[in-house]
Amino acid sequence: MAIAAHAENRLADPAFEGEQRSEMTQILRQARRATKLLRGLLRFVRATEREVTTSPQRCGARALDLVSYRFGVDEVTVGGRLDASLPPVLGDAIKLEQVVVNLLSNAIDALRGVPPPRQLTVDTWVQDGNVSVAVGDNGKASRRNRAAAVPAFATTKGRRGTGLGLYISRQIAREQAATSP
């Protein structure tokens, strides 16, 4: 906002012309773009209106479907146990799907570093009234590296990753735990 305000002030000066004016216009445009992107990201992370997800299995199935094209490409075998008797959960279905998609994508990325057979597991269960999902793989990443990927912008993927997937997923999971009955 400070950058945009400064650019607007400079552009309001009629004596500010030529190439400098063009560059300042570009700065203003990009500052507004960054503001819009940040607002979208914050809206995504913040708590939103809850809806009852009638089927956690459907969220899991949709997430698996979204990344399923990668199973064949990366020679990944999928296993695990999805509990068919999961109760409905309170939460935004799209956000819950995104958490599972992020976990699946990270597992598939980890599997690229190992020769076949590449195995991915997805398990769901209920314990003490809480619905749980676990995604596992037989990739090389150490537990230390996996834990290090949780802070915002920390990534083990180099330029291929932003370091936001697991961070946002953790925020969504915490939000769910805090709002569940």
PDB file of C-alpha atoms in Angstrom:
ATOM      1  CA  MET A   1       0.000   0.000   0.000  1.00  0.00           C
ATOM      2  CA  ALA A   2       2.883   2.364   0.772  1.00  0.00           C
ATOM      3  CA  ILE A   3       4.434   1.700  -2.646  1.00  0.00           C
ATOM      4  CA  ALA A   4       1.106   2.293  -4.367  1.00  0.00           C
ATOM      5  CA  ALA A   5       0.512   5.521  -2.426  1.00  0.00           C
ATOM      6  CA  HIS A   6       3.979   6.813  -3.289  1.00  0.00           C
ATOM      7  CA  ALA A   7       3.468   5.953  -6.977  1.00  0.00           C
ATOM      8  CA  GLU A   8       0.057   7.648  -7.019  1.00  0.00           C
ATOM      9  CA  ASN A   9       1.539  10.799  -5.477  1.00  0.00           C
ATOM     10  CA  ARG A  10       4.314  10.909  -8.079  1.00  0.00           C
ATOM     11  CA  LEU A  11       1.835  10.358 -10.923  1.00  0.00           C
ATOM     12  CA  ALA A  12      -0.375  13.186  -9.614  1.00  0.00           C
ATOM     13  CA  ASP A  13       2.490  15.624 -10.305  1.00  0.00           C
ATOM     14  CA  PRO A  14       1.953  17.000 -13.853  1.00  0.00           C
ATOM     15  CA  ALA A  15       5.682  17.726 -14.150  1.00  0.00           C
ATOM     16  CA  PHE A  16       6.476  14.020 -13.833  1.00  0.00           C
ATOM     17  CA  GLU A  17       6.609  12.897 -17.487  1.00  0.00           C
ATOM     18  CA  GLY A  18       8.200  10.637 -20.061  1.00  0.00           C
ATOM     19  CA  GLU A  19       9.931   7.375 -19.305  1.00  0.00           C
ATOM     20  CA  GLN A  20       9.823   7.994 -15.544  1.00  0.00           C
ATOM     21  CA  ARG A  21       6.040   8.394 -15.674  1.00  0.00           C
ATOM     22  CA  SER A  22       5.752   5.155 -17.658  1.00  0.00           C
ATOM     23  CA  GLU A  23       7.933   3.309 -15.146  1.00  0.00           C
ATOM     24  CA  MET A  24       5.989   4.723 -12.190  1.00  0.00           C
ATOM     25  CA  THR A  25       2.729   3.653 -13.851  1.00  0.00           C
ATOM     26  CA  GLN A  26       4.139   0.127 -14.145  1.00  0.00           C
ATOM     27  CA  ILE A  27       5.190   0.200 -10.463  1.00  0.00           C
ATOM     28  CA  LEU A  28       1.681   1.274  -9.473  1.00  0.00           C
ATOM     29  CA  ARG A  29       0.123  -1.460 -11.614  1.00  0.00           C
ATOM     30  CA  GLN A  30       2.375  -4.123 -10.069  1.00  0.00           C
ATOM     31  CA  ALA A  31       1.795  -2.829  -6.516  1.00  0.00           C
ATOM     32  CA  ARG A  32      -1.972  -3.097  -7.066  1.00  0.00           C
ATOM     33  CA  ARG A  33      -1.495  -6.584  -8.516  1.00  0.00           C
ATOM     34  CA  ALA A  34       0.562  -7.658  -5.485  1.00  0.00           C
ATOM     35  CA  THR A  35      -2.111  -6.247  -3.165  1.00  0.00           C
ATOM     36  CA  LYS A  36      -4.816  -8.185  -4.971  1.00  0.00           C
ATOM     37  CA  LEU A  37      -2.795 -11.433  -4.849  1.00  0.00           C
ATOM     38  CA  LEU A  38      -2.044 -10.993  -1.157  1.00  0.00           C
ATOM     39  CA  ARG A  39      -5.699 -10.306  -0.330  1.00  0.00           C
ATOM     40  CA  GLY A  40      -6.664 -13.486  -2.175  1.00  0.00           C
ATOM     41  CA  LEU A  41      -4.079 -15.504  -0.265  1.00  0.00           C
ATOM     42  CA  LEU A  42      -5.219 -14.054   3.054  1.00  0.00           C
ATOM     43  CA  ARG A  43      -8.857 -14.808   2.227  1.00  0.00           C
ATOM     44  CA  PHE A  44      -7.845 -18.384   1.464  1.00  0.00           C
ATOM     45  CA  VAL A  45      -5.992 -18.826   4.760  1.00  0.00           C
ATOM     46  CA  ARG A  46      -8.495 -17.044   7.029  1.00  0.00           C
ATOM     47  CA  ALA A  47     -11.499 -18.766   8.489  1.00  0.00           C
ATOM     48  CA  THR A  48     -14.525 -18.645   6.232  1.00  0.00           C
ATOM     49  CA  GLU A  49     -18.138 -19.672   6.550  1.00  0.00           C
ATOM     50  CA  ARG A  50     -18.356 -23.358   7.388  1.00  0.00           C
ATOM     51  CA  GLU A  51     -20.401 -25.907   5.562  1.00  0.00           C
ATOM     52  CA  VAL A  52     -21.030 -29.472   6.631  1.00  0.00           C
ATOM     53  CA  THR A  53     -19.149 -31.812   4.379  1.00  0.00           C
ATOM     54  CA  THR A  54     -21.463 -34.770   4.185  1.00  0.00           C
ATOM     55  CA  SER A  55     -18.718 -37.064   2.966  1.00  0.00           C
ATOM     56  CA  PRO A  56     -15.048 -36.853   3.902  1.00  0.00           C
ATOM     57  CA  GLN A  57     -14.606 -39.819   1.545  1.00  0.00           C
ATOM     58  CA  ARG A  58     -15.802 -37.609  -1.315  1.00  0.00           C
ATOM     59  CA  CYS A  59     -13.165 -34.977  -0.445  1.00  0.00           C
ATOM     60  CA  GLY A  60     -10.500 -37.686  -0.456  1.00  0.00           C
ATOM     61  CA  ALA A  61     -11.771 -39.204  -3.690  1.00  0.00           C
ATOM     62  CA  ARG A  62     -11.858 -35.815  -5.408  1.00  0.00           C
ATOM     63  CA  ALA A  63      -8.324 -35.038  -4.233  1.00  0.00           C
ATOM     64  CA  LEU A  64      -7.080 -38.404  -5.516  1.00  0.00           C
ATOM     65  CA  ASP A  65      -8.853 -37.763  -8.801  1.00  0.00           C
ATOM     66  CA  LEU A  66      -7.205 -34.341  -9.150  1.00  0.00           C
ATOM     67  CA  VAL A  67      -3.692 -35.818  -8.955  1.00  0.00           C
ATOM     68  CA  SER A  68      -4.416 -39.255 -10.474  1.00  0.00           C
ATOM     69  CA  TYR A  69      -2.867 -38.359 -13.837  1.00  0.00           C
ATOM     70  CA  ARG A  70       0.492 -38.228 -12.060  1.00  0.00           C
ATOM     71  CA  PHE A  71       0.216 -41.818 -10.817  1.00  0.00           C
ATOM     72  CA  GLY A  72       0.773 -43.260 -14.284  1.00  0.00           C
ATOM     73  CA  VAL A  73       3.287 -40.635 -15.379  1.00  0.00           C
ATOM     74  CA  ASP A  74       5.433 -41.091 -12.256  1.00  0.00           C
ATOM     75  CA  GLU A  75       4.787 -44.853 -11.932  1.00  0.00           C
ATOM     76  CA  VAL A  76       3.161 -44.579  -8.512  1.00  0.00           C
ATOM     77  CA  THR A  77       1.134 -47.369  -6.925  1.00  0.00           C
ATOM     78  CA  VAL A  78      -1.596 -46.143  -4.560  1.00  0.00           C
ATOM     79  CA  GLY A  79      -2.711 -48.121  -1.543  1.00  0.00           C
ATOM     80  CA  GLY A  80      -4.007 -47.612   1.953  1.00  0.00           C
ATOM     81  CA  ARG A  81      -7.304 -47.926   3.745  1.00  0.00           C
ATOM     82  CA  LEU A  82     -10.118 -45.408   3.387  1.00  0.00           C
ATOM     83  CA  ASP A  83     -12.657 -45.886   6.190  1.00  0.00           C
ATOM     84  CA  ALA A  84     -16.087 -45.969   4.544  1.00  0.00           C
ATOM     85  CA  SER A  85     -17.838 -45.176   7.834  1.00  0.00           C
ATOM     86  CA  LEU A  86     -16.355 -41.717   8.415  1.00  0.00           C
ATOM     87  CA  PRO A  87     -18.870 -39.299   9.935  1.00  0.00           C
ATOM     88  CA  PRO A  88     -19.593 -35.917   8.350  1.00  0.00           C
ATOM     89  CA  VAL A  89     -17.143 -33.189   9.298  1.00  0.00           C
ATOM     90  CA  LEU A  90     -17.601 -29.469   9.767  1.00  0.00           C
ATOM     91  CA  GLY A  91     -15.561 -27.562   7.222  1.00  0.00           C
ATOM     92  CA  ASP A  92     -15.111 -26.084   3.786  1.00  0.00           C
ATOM     93  CA  ALA A  93     -14.994 -29.001   1.342  1.00  0.00           C
ATOM     94  CA  ILE A  94     -12.737 -27.151  -1.113  1.00  0.00           C
ATOM     95  CA  LYS A  95     -10.186 -26.353   1.595  1.00  0.00           C
ATOM     96  CA  LEU A  96     -10.245 -29.918   2.901  1.00  0.00           C
ATOM     97  CA  GLU A  97      -9.694 -31.194  -0.638  1.00  0.00           C
ATOM     98  CA  GLN A  98      -6.784 -28.797  -1.060  1.00  0.00           C
ATOM     99  CA  VAL A  99      -5.095 -30.120   2.087  1.00  0.00           C
ATOM    100  CA  VAL A 100      -5.236 -33.668   0.729  1.00  0.00           C
ATOM    101  CA  VAL A 101      -4.107 -32.517  -2.748  1.00  0.00           C
ATOM    102  CA  ASN A 102      -1.094 -30.764  -1.173  1.00  0.00           C
ATOM    103  CA  LEU A 103      -0.169 -33.872   0.818  1.00  0.00           C
ATOM    104  CA  LEU A 104      -0.549 -36.100  -2.246  1.00  0.00           C
ATOM    105  CA  SER A 105       1.464 -33.750  -4.457  1.00  0.00           C
ATOM    106  CA  ASN A 106       4.289 -33.598  -1.930  1.00  0.00           C
ATOM    107  CA  ALA A 107       4.322 -37.384  -1.629  1.00  0.00           C
ATOM    108  CA  ILE A 108       4.449 -37.790  -5.423  1.00  0.00           C
ATOM    109  CA  ASP A 109       7.281 -35.260  -5.626  1.00  0.00           C
ATOM    110  CA  ALA A 110       9.190 -37.191  -2.947  1.00  0.00           C
ATOM    111  CA  LEU A 111       8.734 -40.401  -4.933  1.00  0.00           C
ATOM    112  CA  ARG A 112      10.416 -38.967  -8.011  1.00  0.00           C
ATOM    113  CA  GLY A 113      13.746 -39.407  -6.244  1.00  0.00           C
ATOM    114  CA  VAL A 114      13.433 -43.169  -5.818  1.00  0.00           C
ATOM    115  CA  PRO A 115      13.386 -45.957  -8.383  1.00  0.00           C
ATOM    116  CA  PRO A 116      10.181 -47.999  -8.803  1.00  0.00           C
ATOM    117  CA  PRO A 117       8.315 -49.426  -7.074  1.00  0.00           C
ATOM    118  CA  ARG A 118       7.022 -46.068  -5.899  1.00  0.00           C
ATOM    119  CA  GLN A 119       4.343 -46.458  -3.282  1.00  0.00           C
ATOM    120  CA  LEU A 120       1.902 -43.932  -1.895  1.00  0.00           C
ATOM    121  CA  THR A 121      -0.615 -44.700   0.840  1.00  0.00           C
ATOM    122  CA  VAL A 122      -3.715 -42.832   1.935  1.00  0.00           C
ATOM    123  CA  ASP A 123      -5.386 -43.886   5.170  1.00  0.00           C
ATOM    124  CA  THR A 124      -8.409 -42.436   6.958  1.00  0.00           C
ATOM    125  CA  TRP A 125      -9.835 -43.291  10.355  1.00  0.00           C
ATOM    126  CA  VAL A 126     -11.825 -41.972  13.301  1.00  0.00           C
ATOM    127  CA  GLN A 127     -10.307 -41.839  16.761  1.00  0.00           C
ATOM    128  CA  ASP A 128     -11.820 -40.109  19.798  1.00  0.00           C
ATOM    129  CA  GLY A 129     -14.403 -38.460  17.551  1.00  0.00           C
ATOM    130  CA  ASN A 130     -11.765 -36.948  15.245  1.00  0.00           C
ATOM    131  CA  VAL A 131     -11.457 -37.778  11.560  1.00  0.00           C
ATOM    132  CA  SER A 132      -7.835 -38.264  10.500  1.00  0.00           C
ATOM    133  CA  VAL A 133      -6.093 -38.554   7.132  1.00  0.00           C
ATOM    134  CA  ALA A 134      -2.526 -39.784   6.639  1.00  0.00           C
ATOM    135  CA  VAL A 135      -0.586 -39.713   3.381  1.00  0.00           C
ATOM    136  CA  GLY A 136       2.621 -41.735   3.243  1.00  0.00           C
ATOM    137  CA  ASP A 137       5.240 -42.617   0.655  1.00  0.00           C
ATOM    138  CA  ASN A 138       8.446 -44.601   0.294  1.00  0.00           C
ATOM    139  CA  GLY A 139      10.448 -41.551  -0.819  1.00  0.00           C
ATOM    140  CA  LYS A 140      13.851 -40.536   0.531  1.00  0.00           C
ATOM    141  CA  ALA A 141      12.898 -37.351   2.434  1.00  0.00           C
ATOM    142  CA  SER A 142      14.003 -37.499   6.032  1.00  0.00           C
ATOM    143  CA  ARG A 143      11.663 -36.671   8.899  1.00  0.00           C
ATOM    144  CA  ARG A 144      13.833 -33.593   9.548  1.00  0.00           C
ATOM    145  CA  ASN A 145      13.250 -32.351   5.984  1.00  0.00           C
ATOM    146  CA  ARG A 146       9.540 -33.023   6.219  1.00  0.00           C
ATOM    147  CA  ALA A 147       9.284 -31.035   9.441  1.00  0.00           C
ATOM    148  CA  ALA A 148      11.371 -28.221   7.935  1.00  0.00           C
ATOM    149  CA  ALA A 149       8.879 -27.828   5.087  1.00  0.00           C
ATOM    150  CA  VAL A 150       6.131 -26.648   7.451  1.00  0.00           C
ATOM    151  CA  PRO A 151       7.211 -23.021   8.147  1.00  0.00           C
ATOM    152  CA  ALA A 152       6.039 -20.560   5.503  1.00  0.00           C
ATOM    153  CA  PHE A 153       8.329 -20.267   2.479  1.00  0.00           C
ATOM    154  CA  ALA A 154      10.576 -23.159   3.561  1.00  0.00           C
ATOM    155  CA  THR A 155      10.899 -25.727   0.783  1.00  0.00           C
ATOM    156  CA  THR A 156      12.986 -28.780   0.002  1.00  0.00           C
ATOM    157  CA  LYS A 157      12.092 -28.510  -3.704  1.00  0.00           C
ATOM    158  CA  GLY A 158      14.398 -25.655  -4.646  1.00  0.00           C
ATOM    159  CA  ARG A 159      12.931 -23.463  -7.387  1.00  0.00           C
ATOM    160  CA  ARG A 160      10.093 -25.927  -8.006  1.00  0.00           C
ATOM    161  CA  GLY A 161       8.375 -25.103  -4.699  1.00  0.00           C
ATOM    162  CA  THR A 162       7.041 -22.009  -2.965  1.00  0.00           C
ATOM    163  CA  GLY A 163       7.100 -23.381   0.571  1.00  0.00           C
ATOM    164  CA  LEU A 164       3.433 -22.512   1.060  1.00  0.00           C
ATOM    165  CA  GLY A 165       1.615 -25.814   0.396  1.00  0.00           C
ATOM    166  CA  LEU A 166       2.251 -27.541   3.720  1.00  0.00           C
ATOM    167  CA  TYR A 167       2.122 -24.267   5.624  1.00  0.00           C
ATOM    168  CA  ILE A 168      -1.345 -23.440   4.267  1.00  0.00           C
ATOM    169  CA  SER A 169      -2.446 -27.050   4.774  1.00  0.00           C
ATOM    170  CA  ARG A 170      -1.352 -26.887   8.410  1.00  0.00           C
ATOM    171  CA  GLN A 171      -3.249 -23.604   8.873  1.00  0.00           C
ATOM    172  CA  ILE A 172      -6.414 -25.131   7.387  1.00  0.00           C
ATOM    173  CA  ALA A 173      -6.079 -28.225   9.605  1.00  0.00           C
ATOM    174  CA  ARG A 174      -5.612 -26.047  12.704  1.00  0.00           C
ATOM    175  CA  GLU A 175      -8.618 -23.972  11.701  1.00  0.00           C
ATOM    176  CA  GLN A 176     -10.686 -27.150  11.386  1.00  0.00           C
ATOM    177  CA  ALA A 177      -9.588 -28.464  14.765  1.00  0.00           C
ATOM    178  CA  ALA A 178     -10.435 -25.138  16.412  1.00  0.00           C
ATOM    179  CA  THR A 179     -13.931 -24.954  14.917  1.00  0.00           C
ATOM    180  CA  SER A 180     -15.017 -28.580  15.130  1.00  0.00           C
ATOM    181  CA  PRO A 181     -17.690 -29.370  17.717  1.00  0.00           C
TER     182      PRO A 181
END
